[in-house]
XYZ file of C-alpha atoms in Angstrom:
683
model
C 0.000 0.000 0.000
C 0.973 3.612 -0.486
C 1.953 5.511 2.660
C -0.436 8.493 2.936
C 0.722 9.621 6.373
C 2.680 12.581 4.993
C -0.496 14.169 3.582
C -2.402 16.828 5.489
C -6.081 16.034 6.249
C -7.488 17.799 3.170
C -4.901 16.250 0.860
C -5.621 12.819 2.350
C -9.335 13.293 1.820
C -8.762 14.325 -1.820
C -6.609 11.230 -2.437
C -8.968 8.649 -0.920
C -12.235 10.149 -2.226
C -12.182 8.178 -5.448
C -15.862 7.567 -6.223
C -18.082 10.117 -7.947
C -17.322 13.611 -9.290
C -14.788 15.540 -7.220
C -13.514 19.104 -7.483
C -10.234 19.675 -5.644
C -9.761 23.397 -5.151
C -5.992 23.559 -4.928
C -4.944 27.000 -3.728
C -1.558 28.411 -4.715
C 1.311 26.378 -3.244
C -1.002 23.784 -1.695
C 0.667 20.697 -3.200
C -1.793 19.854 -5.965
C 0.692 17.887 -8.083
C 1.464 15.708 -5.074
C -2.248 15.067 -4.569
C -2.769 13.990 -8.184
C 0.193 11.620 -8.239
C -0.640 10.157 -4.817
C -4.232 9.680 -5.930
C -3.104 7.707 -8.997
C -0.729 5.648 -6.837
C -3.533 4.999 -4.344
C -5.829 3.725 -7.102
C -3.122 1.429 -8.441
C -2.389 0.127 -4.934
C -6.092 -0.690 -4.543
C -5.824 -2.933 -7.570
C -7.330 -0.668 -10.233
C -5.928 -1.723 -13.618
C -3.624 1.007 -14.970
C -5.467 0.940 -18.321
C -8.574 2.143 -16.481
C -6.862 5.332 -15.248
C -6.714 8.558 -17.286
C -4.918 11.685 -16.066
C -4.829 14.768 -18.295
C -2.643 17.856 -18.210
C -1.985 20.729 -20.613
C 1.677 20.343 -21.543
C 3.973 17.472 -22.439
C 6.306 18.622 -19.667
C 3.580 18.439 -17.014
C 2.434 15.021 -18.283
C 6.030 13.757 -18.224
C 6.587 14.977 -14.669
C 3.321 13.344 -13.560
C 4.326 10.050 -15.150
C 7.799 10.183 -13.593
C 6.418 10.786 -10.096
C 3.883 7.959 -10.396
C 6.576 5.555 -11.604
C 8.750 6.525 -8.628
C 5.841 5.700 -6.312
C 4.541 2.571 -8.029
C 7.271 1.184 -10.250
C 6.108 -1.266 -12.969
C 2.522 -1.192 -11.683
C 2.064 2.216 -13.328
C 2.794 0.886 -16.809
C -0.261 1.283 -19.022
C -1.871 4.195 -17.193
C -2.889 6.962 -19.618
C -1.031 10.007 -18.303
C -1.091 12.462 -21.162
C -2.181 15.814 -22.538
C -5.643 16.493 -23.927
C -4.198 16.542 -27.440
C -2.376 13.230 -26.983
C -5.625 11.616 -25.844
C -7.398 13.063 -28.892
C -4.706 11.663 -31.169
C -5.067 8.234 -29.574
C -8.828 8.411 -30.142
C -8.492 9.383 -33.810
C -5.854 6.723 -34.453
C -8.419 4.141 -33.320
C -11.504 5.769 -34.825
C -10.063 7.289 -38.003
C -12.861 5.853 -40.189
C -15.573 7.446 -38.042
C -13.687 10.727 -38.331
C -13.674 10.505 -42.117
C -9.915 9.968 -42.214
C -7.743 7.363 -43.866
C -5.329 5.352 -41.773
C -2.007 7.141 -41.363
C -3.486 10.663 -41.388
C -1.104 13.482 -40.554
C -1.204 16.355 -38.053
C -0.349 19.631 -39.723
C 2.102 21.850 -37.894
C 1.246 25.519 -37.469
C 3.038 26.553 -40.656
C 1.098 24.036 -42.736
C -2.167 25.093 -41.106
C -1.493 28.722 -42.030
C -0.662 27.649 -45.600
C -4.035 25.872 -45.764
C -5.745 29.072 -44.594
C -3.792 31.039 -47.197
C -5.038 28.718 -49.937
C -8.627 29.041 -48.721
C -8.326 32.842 -48.657
C -7.028 32.892 -52.217
C -9.794 30.575 -53.404
C -12.368 32.907 -51.882
C -10.760 35.966 -53.430
C -9.656 37.701 -50.221
C -6.771 40.185 -50.175
C -3.874 38.509 -48.320
C -2.361 41.910 -47.481
C -5.543 42.977 -45.737
C -6.387 39.622 -44.158
C -3.139 38.044 -43.073
C -3.434 34.208 -43.004
C -1.890 33.926 -39.542
C -4.520 36.233 -38.026
C -7.352 34.394 -39.793
C -5.990 31.041 -38.583
C -5.718 32.299 -34.995
C -9.325 33.483 -34.987
C -10.513 30.260 -36.656
C -8.762 28.251 -33.928
C -10.430 30.350 -31.230
C -13.883 29.527 -32.602
C -13.097 25.816 -32.816
C -12.062 25.846 -29.154
C -15.453 27.404 -28.365
C -17.275 24.705 -30.385
C -18.844 27.476 -32.409
C -18.455 29.429 -35.610
C -18.515 33.111 -36.560
C -21.368 34.835 -38.303
C -20.683 36.618 -41.572
C -23.121 39.351 -40.549
C -20.727 40.487 -37.809
C -18.321 41.816 -40.444
C -14.572 42.297 -40.091
C -12.271 39.347 -39.533
C -15.089 37.143 -38.243
C -16.882 37.490 -41.581
C -13.731 36.353 -43.369
C -13.375 33.366 -41.023
C -16.990 32.397 -41.672
C -16.223 32.165 -45.406
C -12.915 30.371 -44.931
C -13.877 27.748 -42.346
C -15.499 25.302 -44.779
C -12.835 25.437 -47.540
C -10.126 25.173 -44.867
C -11.753 21.994 -43.525
C -12.104 20.669 -47.093
C -8.442 21.366 -47.703
C -7.486 19.329 -44.616
C -9.725 16.463 -45.695
C -8.132 16.448 -49.140
C -4.725 16.157 -47.459
C -5.947 13.435 -45.053
C -4.852 15.741 -42.230
C -6.059 17.338 -39.021
C -4.972 20.398 -37.077
C -4.392 20.650 -33.325
C -7.939 21.802 -32.598
C -9.329 18.788 -34.459
C -7.647 16.521 -31.905
C -10.191 17.789 -29.369
C -13.179 18.814 -31.486
C -13.435 15.682 -33.669
C -13.502 13.190 -30.782
C -16.158 15.333 -29.080
C -18.278 15.413 -32.257
C -17.899 11.680 -32.941
C -18.834 10.731 -29.379
C -21.970 12.861 -29.773
C -23.009 11.485 -33.147
C -21.697 7.903 -33.425
C -23.357 5.582 -30.924
C -21.174 2.594 -31.809
C -18.018 4.624 -31.171
C -19.395 6.034 -27.911
C -20.098 2.481 -26.772
C -16.379 1.696 -27.093
C -15.193 4.809 -25.264
C -17.742 5.843 -22.648
C -16.673 4.101 -19.467
C -13.350 2.926 -20.933
C -11.633 4.831 -18.131
C -12.982 4.108 -14.673
C -11.123 7.039 -13.148
C -10.430 10.352 -14.898
C -8.318 13.153 -13.455
C -7.595 16.617 -14.895
C -4.869 19.022 -13.739
C -5.141 22.846 -14.042
C -8.849 22.512 -14.714
C -9.377 26.281 -14.547
C -7.514 26.547 -17.882
C -9.876 24.305 -19.888
C -11.901 25.644 -22.801
C -15.370 24.572 -23.937
C -14.065 21.939 -26.353
C -12.056 20.239 -23.599
C -15.052 20.334 -21.262
C -17.180 18.844 -24.041
C -14.672 16.033 -24.576
C -14.661 15.162 -20.864
C -18.445 15.139 -20.638
C -18.657 12.954 -23.743
C -16.316 10.357 -22.188
C -18.636 9.903 -19.186
C -22.001 10.634 -20.818
C -24.712 8.325 -19.540
C -22.718 7.015 -16.581
C -24.815 7.251 -13.381
C -21.946 8.585 -11.242
C -18.716 9.202 -13.147
C -15.457 9.068 -11.233
C -14.007 12.288 -12.570
C -11.685 14.349 -10.392
C -10.512 17.791 -11.496
C -7.862 19.820 -9.711
C -7.533 23.557 -10.105
C -8.005 26.996 -8.631
C -10.625 29.417 -9.915
C -8.623 32.217 -8.275
C -5.835 31.505 -10.767
C -7.996 31.483 -13.904
C -6.097 34.098 -15.931
C -6.145 32.827 -19.515
C -9.491 34.024 -20.844
C -7.655 35.626 -23.778
C -6.520 32.133 -24.831
C -10.027 30.730 -24.667
C -9.996 29.367 -21.112
C -13.450 29.496 -19.517
C -13.506 30.166 -15.761
C -17.140 28.996 -15.679
C -15.901 25.428 -16.253
C -14.473 25.239 -12.745
C -16.991 27.613 -11.155
C -19.866 25.486 -12.470
C -18.289 22.043 -12.089
C -21.131 20.767 -9.910
C -23.634 21.780 -12.607
C -21.744 19.944 -15.340
C -21.240 16.910 -13.091
C -24.184 16.744 -10.660
C -23.546 15.449 -7.180
C -19.952 16.649 -7.198
C -18.084 16.901 -3.943
C -15.719 19.836 -3.299
C -12.540 19.654 -1.215
C -10.431 22.765 -0.707
C -6.669 22.584 -0.155
C -5.913 25.762 1.780
C -2.658 24.961 3.549
C 0.108 26.693 1.626
C 3.623 25.217 1.699
C 5.264 28.084 -0.168
C 4.704 31.449 1.458
C 4.608 33.143 4.835
C 1.322 34.227 6.378
C 1.741 37.967 5.779
C 1.984 37.273 2.051
C -0.985 34.909 2.173
C -3.098 37.363 4.170
C -2.465 39.976 1.485
C -3.432 37.504 -1.258
C -6.591 36.474 0.612
C -7.592 40.098 1.161
C -7.250 40.965 -2.524
C -8.967 37.926 -4.031
C -11.741 38.097 -1.447
C -13.110 41.094 -3.359
C -14.063 38.834 -6.261
C -17.681 37.911 -5.647
C -17.936 34.988 -8.105
C -15.515 32.418 -6.718
C -15.245 29.366 -4.505
C -14.640 30.715 -1.005
C -11.304 29.648 0.501
C -8.526 31.246 2.507
C -4.873 30.222 2.347
C -2.767 29.779 5.481
C 0.684 28.492 6.323
C 2.779 27.057 9.135
C 5.765 29.084 7.898
C 5.099 31.907 10.366
C 4.161 35.507 9.625
C 7.541 36.338 8.092
C 8.564 39.725 6.699
C 5.924 42.346 6.173
C 5.205 43.488 2.648
C 6.875 46.625 1.362
C 5.243 49.270 -0.807
C 7.341 51.850 -2.668
C 5.598 54.779 -4.383
C 8.239 56.161 -6.748
C 8.318 59.600 -8.306
C 8.326 58.236 -11.866
C 9.184 55.167 -13.931
C 12.941 55.826 -13.853
C 12.838 56.233 -10.086
C 10.920 52.963 -9.764
C 13.484 51.092 -11.900
C 16.362 52.700 -9.963
C 14.803 51.586 -6.674
C 14.335 48.001 -7.868
C 17.950 47.750 -9.082
C 19.495 49.200 -5.928
C 17.194 47.205 -3.654
C 18.101 44.001 -5.480
C 21.764 44.685 -4.763
C 21.162 45.499 -1.122
C 18.824 42.594 -0.386
C 21.061 40.052 -2.093
C 24.248 41.187 -0.378
C 22.797 41.660 3.087
C 20.971 38.325 3.087
C 23.540 36.299 1.131
C 20.987 35.309 -1.463
C 21.493 34.181 -5.058
C 20.328 36.247 -8.019
C 18.079 33.334 -8.975
C 16.154 33.909 -5.721
C 14.662 37.119 -7.174
C 11.906 37.805 -9.684
C 10.522 41.066 -11.074
C 6.933 40.775 -12.280
C 4.993 43.219 -14.453
C 1.633 43.297 -16.203
C 2.756 44.137 -19.759
C 5.920 43.355 -21.694
C 6.530 47.029 -22.461
C 7.161 47.693 -18.747
C 10.352 45.662 -18.862
C 12.409 48.283 -20.723
C 13.155 50.596 -17.797
C 13.722 47.669 -15.439
C 16.096 45.985 -17.899
C 18.081 49.176 -18.415
C 18.419 49.813 -14.681
C 19.498 46.328 -13.641
C 21.830 45.978 -16.644
C 23.495 49.258 -15.686
C 23.909 47.896 -12.151
C 25.673 44.845 -13.633
C 22.953 42.511 -12.386
C 22.550 39.330 -14.468
C 18.997 38.707 -15.584
C 16.867 36.727 -17.979
C 13.416 37.155 -19.476
C 11.158 34.197 -18.693
C 8.553 33.217 -21.264
C 9.352 36.140 -23.502
C 12.020 38.121 -25.276
C 14.300 40.845 -24.009
C 12.788 44.208 -24.796
C 15.228 45.239 -27.514
C 15.087 41.767 -29.086
C 11.334 41.942 -29.766
C 10.577 41.966 -33.475
C 8.571 45.176 -33.655
C 11.212 46.925 -31.534
C 14.018 45.706 -33.794
C 12.044 46.823 -36.853
C 11.595 50.357 -35.524
C 15.203 50.515 -34.316
C 16.164 49.385 -37.835
C 14.616 52.580 -39.191
C 16.395 54.660 -36.557
C 19.704 52.982 -37.485
C 19.210 53.785 -41.177
C 18.292 57.370 -40.321
C 21.272 57.712 -37.988
C 23.753 55.911 -40.244
C 22.893 55.462 -43.942
C 25.834 53.055 -44.360
C 24.158 50.436 -42.112
C 23.351 47.854 -44.823
C 21.918 45.230 -42.455
C 19.398 47.779 -41.168
C 18.495 48.755 -44.738
C 17.862 45.128 -45.610
C 15.595 44.846 -42.575
C 13.442 47.878 -43.343
C 13.416 48.132 -47.129
C 10.256 46.016 -47.335
C 8.891 46.480 -43.827
C 6.058 47.222 -43.553
C 5.521 45.508 -46.933
C 5.820 47.889 -49.856
C 6.238 45.414 -52.710
C 10.041 45.111 -52.624
C 10.711 41.387 -52.997
C 13.705 39.379 -51.800
C 15.033 39.142 -55.368
C 15.119 42.930 -55.665
C 16.916 43.270 -52.309
C 19.474 40.652 -53.367
C 19.925 42.431 -56.707
C 20.613 45.758 -54.964
C 23.147 44.126 -52.622
C 24.945 42.300 -55.437
C 25.104 45.431 -57.613
C 26.366 47.529 -54.692
C 29.264 45.114 -54.188
C 30.037 44.991 -57.910
C 30.196 48.785 -58.120
C 31.817 49.153 -54.688
C 29.181 51.603 -53.488
C 27.097 51.586 -50.294
C 23.729 49.844 -50.401
C 21.866 53.085 -49.718
C 23.332 54.821 -52.784
C 21.336 52.505 -55.044
C 18.192 52.930 -52.954
C 18.585 56.674 -53.451
C 19.168 56.200 -57.208
C 17.033 53.192 -58.205
C 17.172 54.227 -61.864
C 20.734 52.864 -61.838
C 19.453 49.353 -61.124
C 18.922 47.517 -64.429
C 15.575 45.901 -65.288
C 13.847 47.410 -62.255
C 10.129 48.007 -62.809
C 8.880 51.557 -62.708
C 6.619 50.952 -59.699
C 9.500 49.429 -57.737
C 11.763 52.361 -58.641
C 9.124 54.802 -57.412
C 8.723 52.850 -54.169
C 12.476 52.887 -53.482
C 12.674 56.595 -54.260
C 9.815 57.271 -51.851
C 11.557 55.256 -49.123
C 14.826 57.142 -49.681
C 12.920 60.435 -49.488
C 11.217 59.391 -46.248
C 14.532 58.417 -44.644
C 16.106 61.718 -45.725
C 13.137 63.673 -44.351
C 13.459 62.064 -40.924
C 17.264 62.341 -40.943
C 16.884 66.104 -41.268
C 14.175 66.142 -38.590
C 16.371 64.327 -36.054
C 19.342 66.568 -36.894
C 17.441 69.836 -36.420
C 18.322 72.072 -33.462
C 16.152 71.302 -30.452
C 14.622 68.273 -32.152
C 12.098 66.443 -29.987
C 13.339 62.899 -30.599
C 10.349 61.129 -29.068
C 7.786 63.132 -31.032
C 9.668 62.532 -34.270
C 9.768 58.817 -33.547
C 6.020 58.741 -32.920
C 5.427 60.547 -36.190
C 7.621 57.988 -37.942
C 5.587 55.109 -36.473
C 2.393 56.764 -37.700
C 3.805 57.547 -41.164
C 4.911 53.949 -41.624
C 1.485 52.631 -40.613
C 2.792 50.188 -38.007
C -0.594 49.795 -36.319
C -2.429 49.026 -39.564
C 0.165 46.458 -40.545
C 0.270 44.806 -37.107
C -3.539 44.616 -37.137
C -3.440 42.862 -40.498
C -0.920 40.408 -39.060
C -2.984 39.672 -35.976
C -6.567 40.700 -35.294
C -6.007 40.118 -31.561
C -6.413 43.674 -30.252
C -4.615 42.823 -27.028
C -1.476 41.673 -28.845
C -1.520 44.634 -31.244
C -1.788 47.044 -28.304
C 1.127 45.320 -26.568
C 3.305 45.706 -29.671
C 2.305 49.340 -30.079
C 3.132 49.913 -26.405
C 6.604 48.525 -27.105
C 7.051 51.033 -29.942
C 5.889 53.829 -27.658
C 8.547 52.728 -25.149
C 11.200 53.474 -27.797
C 9.798 56.977 -28.209
C 9.767 57.415 -24.427
C 13.369 56.195 -24.256
C 14.340 58.807 -26.865
C 12.572 61.527 -24.856
C 14.362 60.486 -21.662
C 17.741 60.255 -23.379
C 17.348 63.693 -24.976
C 16.309 65.184 -21.631
C 19.492 63.868 -19.996
C 21.793 64.651 -22.912
C 20.472 67.818 -24.558
C 23.326 68.061 -27.104
C 23.187 64.391 -28.072
C 22.409 63.050 -31.525
C 20.368 60.095 -32.703
C 23.680 58.324 -33.381
C 24.623 58.831 -29.714
C 21.376 57.187 -28.615
C 21.939 54.236 -30.951
C 25.545 53.839 -29.777
C 24.418 53.762 -26.142
C 21.733 51.267 -27.098
C 24.281 48.960 -28.715
C 26.594 49.101 -25.706
C 23.815 48.550 -23.184
C 22.442 45.564 -25.065
C 25.738 43.867 -25.865
C 25.483 40.255 -24.710
C 28.266 38.971 -22.511
C 30.608 36.461 -24.061
C 31.471 33.123 -22.522
C 29.227 30.712 -20.700
C 25.618 31.679 -20.152
C 24.993 32.650 -16.552
C 22.666 30.440 -14.579
C 22.409 32.646 -11.483
C 20.139 35.390 -12.810
C 17.237 37.556 -11.720
C 14.051 36.480 -13.505
C 11.939 39.091 -15.284
C 8.497 38.102 -16.546
C 4.880 39.068 -17.002
C 2.295 38.064 -14.436
C 0.840 35.610 -16.938
C 4.252 34.035 -17.414
C 4.838 33.691 -13.661
C 2.008 31.240 -13.007
C 3.322 27.989 -11.570
C 6.640 29.525 -10.462
C 7.881 30.620 -7.045
C 10.746 32.775 -5.739
C 12.060 33.705 -2.289
C 11.805 37.412 -3.171
C 9.421 39.066 -5.622
C 9.108 42.646 -6.880
C 5.672 43.360 -8.352
C 6.136 46.629 -10.263
C 3.699 49.032 -11.880
C 0.886 48.539 -9.365
C -1.109 51.398 -10.881
C -4.448 51.955 -12.532
C -3.831 51.436 -16.231
C -1.247 48.717 -15.641
C -2.926 46.615 -12.976
C -5.799 46.536 -13.684
C -4.996 46.837 -17.374
C -8.192 47.308 -19.369
C -7.773 48.130 -23.052
C -10.338 48.930 -25.712
C -9.839 48.452 -29.466
C -8.607 51.530 -31.294
C -11.551 53.693 -32.311
C -13.918 52.029 -29.859
C -15.515 54.305 -27.289
C -13.837 54.100 -23.898
C -16.123 52.429 -21.388
C -15.656 51.561 -17.721
C -14.231 48.070 -17.166
C -16.773 45.351 -16.571
C -16.942 43.405 -13.325
C -15.639 40.323 -15.171
C -12.632 42.260 -16.506
C -11.730 43.592 -13.064
C -12.167 40.105 -11.582
C -9.662 38.634 -14.061
C -7.165 41.432 -13.348
C -7.597 40.836 -9.621
C -6.796 37.168 -10.181
C -3.582 38.266 -11.901
C -2.680 40.346 -8.847
C -3.385 37.300 -6.673
C -1.124 35.135 -8.839
C 1.655 37.728 -8.572
C 1.425 37.979 -4.786
C 1.445 34.215 -4.300
C 4.665 33.762 -6.301
C 6.579 35.174 -3.302
C 7.857 32.811 -0.626
C 9.445 35.161 1.929
C 9.718 38.727 0.623
C 7.243 40.767 -1.432
C 7.787 44.329 -2.604
C 5.074 46.242 -4.476
C 5.933 49.394 -6.424
C 4.065 52.127 -8.273
C 4.907 55.552 -9.731
C 3.256 58.927 -9.194
C 3.807 59.846 -12.833
C 5.144 58.296 -16.014
C 6.327 59.513 -19.373
C 3.732 58.404 -21.907
C 3.190 59.576 -25.479
C 5.736 62.320 -24.897
C 3.889 63.765 -21.914
C 4.258 63.266 -18.199
C 1.046 61.715 -16.977
C -0.123 61.491 -13.377
C -0.770 57.935 -12.186
C -2.952 56.513 -9.444
C -1.952 53.535 -7.313
C -3.846 50.375 -8.130
C -7.147 49.757 -6.396
C -5.702 46.355 -5.481
C -3.107 48.017 -3.229
C -5.952 49.568 -1.249
C -7.470 46.116 -0.799
C -4.452 44.959 1.247
C -4.744 45.795 4.979
C -2.259 48.565 5.943
C -0.936 46.587 8.908
C 0.554 43.991 6.537
C 2.988 46.595 5.176
C 6.321 47.607 6.632
C 5.631 51.095 8.036
C 2.005 50.941 6.937
C 0.758 51.641 3.427
C 2.706 54.893 3.059
C 4.642 54.136 -0.101
C 7.931 54.716 1.707
C 10.729 52.158 1.848
C 14.168 52.726 3.336
C 16.551 53.292 0.427
C 20.257 52.753 -0.056
C 22.631 55.658 -0.603
C 25.346 55.606 -3.227
C 28.043 55.549 -0.531
C 26.453 52.568 1.236
C 26.082 50.738 -2.010
C 29.753 51.246 -2.870
C 30.630 49.870 0.547
C 28.809 46.716 -0.484
C 31.148 46.364 -3.434
C 29.094 47.767 -6.295
C 31.625 49.787 -8.251
C 29.247 50.470 -11.166
C 26.613 52.297 -9.131
C 27.826 55.635 -10.487
C 27.387 54.348 -14.011
C 23.827 53.347 -13.219
C 23.097 56.809 -11.872
C 24.402 58.194 -15.157
C 22.101 56.010 -17.219
C 19.111 56.814 -15.066
C 19.606 60.551 -15.168
C 21.878 61.270 -12.198
C 24.820 62.366 -14.364
C 26.589 62.034 -17.679
C 29.058 59.249 -16.940
C 29.856 56.914 -19.824
C 28.500 53.381 -19.734
C-alpha cells in the first residue's frame, strides 16, 4: 500500500475520495501535483488496472513529470496508465476511430506553418486580399472559434466574416490532405462521441477514473470532450484539480465557468479545498486572501501556512518610472548582499511586456545578471528591432543590415530578389547599399513601380534624418510621427486581429519613443547616433558561458506555476494593474466586473509567487506619449490591509545611498546613476 501519512487532512481526503465527481480546489502552493500523483498511486495500490486510469494535463512537460512521479511511487505497476495531454488523448482516439472521423489510416497532423498555408489557400480561393487579411490572423481566430465549439457569423463583419467564409474550404483542404490540425484533436472526438453511438459504446466508461490538472484553464471543447467520455454514466469518477482564483487565460479561450460550475456539469460533485500553503509566509498569504476576497464569483477559501508571519510586505511609491526602476535595481543589490541570497532567488513581475524596458536598463546598468522568462528581451522583440532598424538607417545610412531589414517592412512590394539584386550590384560597383536605394534608376531591369517605391523610401529616410538633426529636435515626437507615417498599427492589425497583442506591440514602440525623450532630456546636445551607440553598448550580450544565477523578469501571466524567495511586483497602478484596453476607435467604457475580476486574479497570482519577501511598487507619474502623466496607485493596493505593510501603506521604503552601495562592493553604481539621469558618466 501507499503511505499516505505525509499528507495533510485535506490532501488525504482528496486522495482517498475516489468515487463520484470531485472538485479539488488547490490553492496556490497547496501541493496539488502531489495530490494527483498520490491519488493515482492509491488507485493502483487498490488494484485498479492502470489501463482504467486517465490523467490529463496541458503540456507534455507536465504530463512527463506526472508520469515520472507515479513511476517513482509505483514502479512497474504504473505501466499502461494513460497520463497524457488532452491533445495526446485526442490523437489516440483518432488513431483508433479514423474511419468514423472521415480519415484514412495514417493521417497526418499539420504543424502551425502548414495550417497557415491551408488558410492562405482558402483565402485565395475565396478571393480575399492577403495583405488585408493576413493568413496567420485568420488562422488564430478560426482556432479560437473551434475551441469554443462554435463558428462566426458573416453578418458580424470584419475578420469574423472572413473566417466564416474560410472555415469550410479550410476543412475541405485538410480532408483532401488526409490531415487534421491541433484543434481537431479535441473537437473531432467530441463530435464523434456525440453522433456515433457505436463509437461512444467503445469509449464511454473505458476509463474508470479520470483526473484533470489545471482545470481552470480548460476551454469549452475540452469540457465537451470530458463530458462525452462519461455521458450516460450514473456517477462518473471524474476528479478535477484547479483553482478558480488563478484562472487568468481568458484571452486564450480558457473558460472560468468550467471550474466555477463544475457541480452543474457533473451533478452530485463533492468539493474539497486545499488551503494549507507550503510556499509562502502568512503575511503574504493574508495579502493575497484580502485581494482575491473582493471577487464575488468564486469558490470561497482562505490560504494559510505554518511558515510563520515572516517579513511584512513593502510598498514603494516612486516619483516616476525611472525612479521605480532605480529603486528596484538598488534594492536588489542590497537585499542580495545583506541576506547572502542568489540572483536566482529574485523575480521582477509586471503586467505588460513594455514595462520591462526601464527595469532591464536599470538592472543591466547595475551589472545585475537577468533573464526574461517566457518572452524576449525588450530590444530583441521583433517590432522593436524593426523600428530601431529605421532609426539605425536614419542615424547611419551606411548600415546595410538595417536597410535590408526595413526596405520592405512594412511591406511595400520590394521582394527578396530585388533586395538581393541591390546588394549584389552595390558590391560589384563598390558603393554603399543606400546609394542605389537613393538612385534606383541605376538598377537595371527594375520596374517603374519598384523604382518609385524605393525613391519614396529614400525620401522618407532623408526627411526624418533632417528632422532628427534639427536644433532642439524632440526625438520622441519625431519617432512617434515615424511610427504613424509607416502605418505600423495598420500592418500589425493585419498580421494579428487580436487587439490585445496589437496594443502590446504598439506599447513597445511607444517605449522606444519614451526612451528617446528620456535620453534627450538627460543629454540635450546628443544626436540620434549617440542614442543608438548607447543602445548597442547597453544591449551587448556577454561572451562566454551563459549565466545560470540570474534575476528572472516576466509578465504576471508568465509567472504562473513559479515561485521565488523574493518578488518585486512593479507598476501597481491603474492602467497597468488593472490593465483594461479597448480596441482603437472604440468608445472608452468603464471596465466590466468580469474584466476587473480577471485582473484581480492576476494580482493574486503575482502575490502568491513570493515565498518570503514581497515588494510592491508604483509611480506617481510616467512619461507616456511624450507627456508626463499622473498615475494613481492600483485599487488592489488599497485592498491589502495597511498593517501587513512595513511602516504601513505609506509608499515609503528605506533606500540605499550611493556611498552605502559602494561599501557593499558595487563599483558600477555611479554608471547606473548616469544612465538613469543622475549624471553624464559613460556606460
